[in-house]
CSV table of C-alpha atoms in Angstrom, one decimal:
chain,number,residue,atom,x,y,z
A,901,UNK,CA,-15.2,-69.4,32.6
A,902,UNK,CA,-18.2,-70.1,34.9
A,903,UNK,CA,-20.2,-67.3,36.5
A,904,UNK,CA,-23.2,-68.0,38.6
A,905,UNK,CA,-26.1,-65.9,39.9
A,906,UNK,CA,-29.5,-66.2,41.4
A,907,UNK,CA,-30.6,-68.0,44.5
A,908,UNK,CA,-27.5,-70.0,45.5
A,909,UNK,CA,-27.3,-71.0,49.1
A,910,UNK,CA,-24.3,-69.3,50.8
A,911,UNK,CA,-23.1,-72.6,52.1
A,912,UNK,CA,-22.5,-73.7,48.5
A,913,UNK,CA,-20.2,-70.7,47.6
A,914,UNK,CA,-17.0,-72.4,48.9
A,915,UNK,CA,-17.7,-75.5,46.9
A,916,UNK,CA,-18.4,-73.5,43.8
A,917,UNK,CA,-15.2,-71.5,44.2
A,918,UNK,CA,-13.1,-74.6,44.6
A,919,UNK,CA,-14.8,-76.0,41.5
A,920,UNK,CA,-13.5,-73.1,39.5
A,921,UNK,CA,-16.5,-70.7,39.4
A,922,UNK,CA,-15.0,-67.2,38.7
A,923,UNK,CA,-17.8,-65.2,40.4
A,924,UNK,CA,-21.0,-65.7,42.3
A,925,UNK,CA,-23.6,-63.0,42.4
A,926,UNK,CA,-26.3,-63.7,44.9
A,927,UNK,CA,-29.7,-62.1,45.4
A,928,UNK,CA,-29.6,-58.4,45.8
A,929,UNK,CA,-26.3,-57.9,44.0
A,930,UNK,CA,-26.4,-54.6,42.1
A,931,UNK,CA,-25.9,-54.6,38.4
A,932,UNK,CA,-23.1,-52.0,38.7
A,933,UNK,CA,-21.2,-54.2,41.3
A,934,UNK,CA,-21.6,-57.3,39.2
A,935,UNK,CA,-20.5,-55.4,36.0
A,936,UNK,CA,-17.4,-54.0,37.7
A,937,UNK,CA,-16.4,-57.4,39.1
A,938,UNK,CA,-16.9,-59.0,35.7
A,939,UNK,CA,-14.7,-56.4,34.0
A,940,UNK,CA,-12.0,-57.0,36.6
A,941,UNK,CA,-12.2,-60.8,36.0
A,942,UNK,CA,-12.1,-60.3,32.2
A,943,UNK,CA,-9.2,-57.8,32.3
A,944,UNK,CA,-7.2,-60.3,34.4
A,945,UNK,CA,-7.7,-63.0,31.7
A,946,UNK,CA,-6.0,-60.9,29.0
């Protein structure tokens, strides 16, 4: 599973999603939002 974060240009999100990135957390993403999304992704993998 690949998860990305940091300063990733928005125009790269589509490419990264097609390449299999499970989640992209850009600048300003709250820790709570990222944690909830990660839990949802992990729960779906079970």
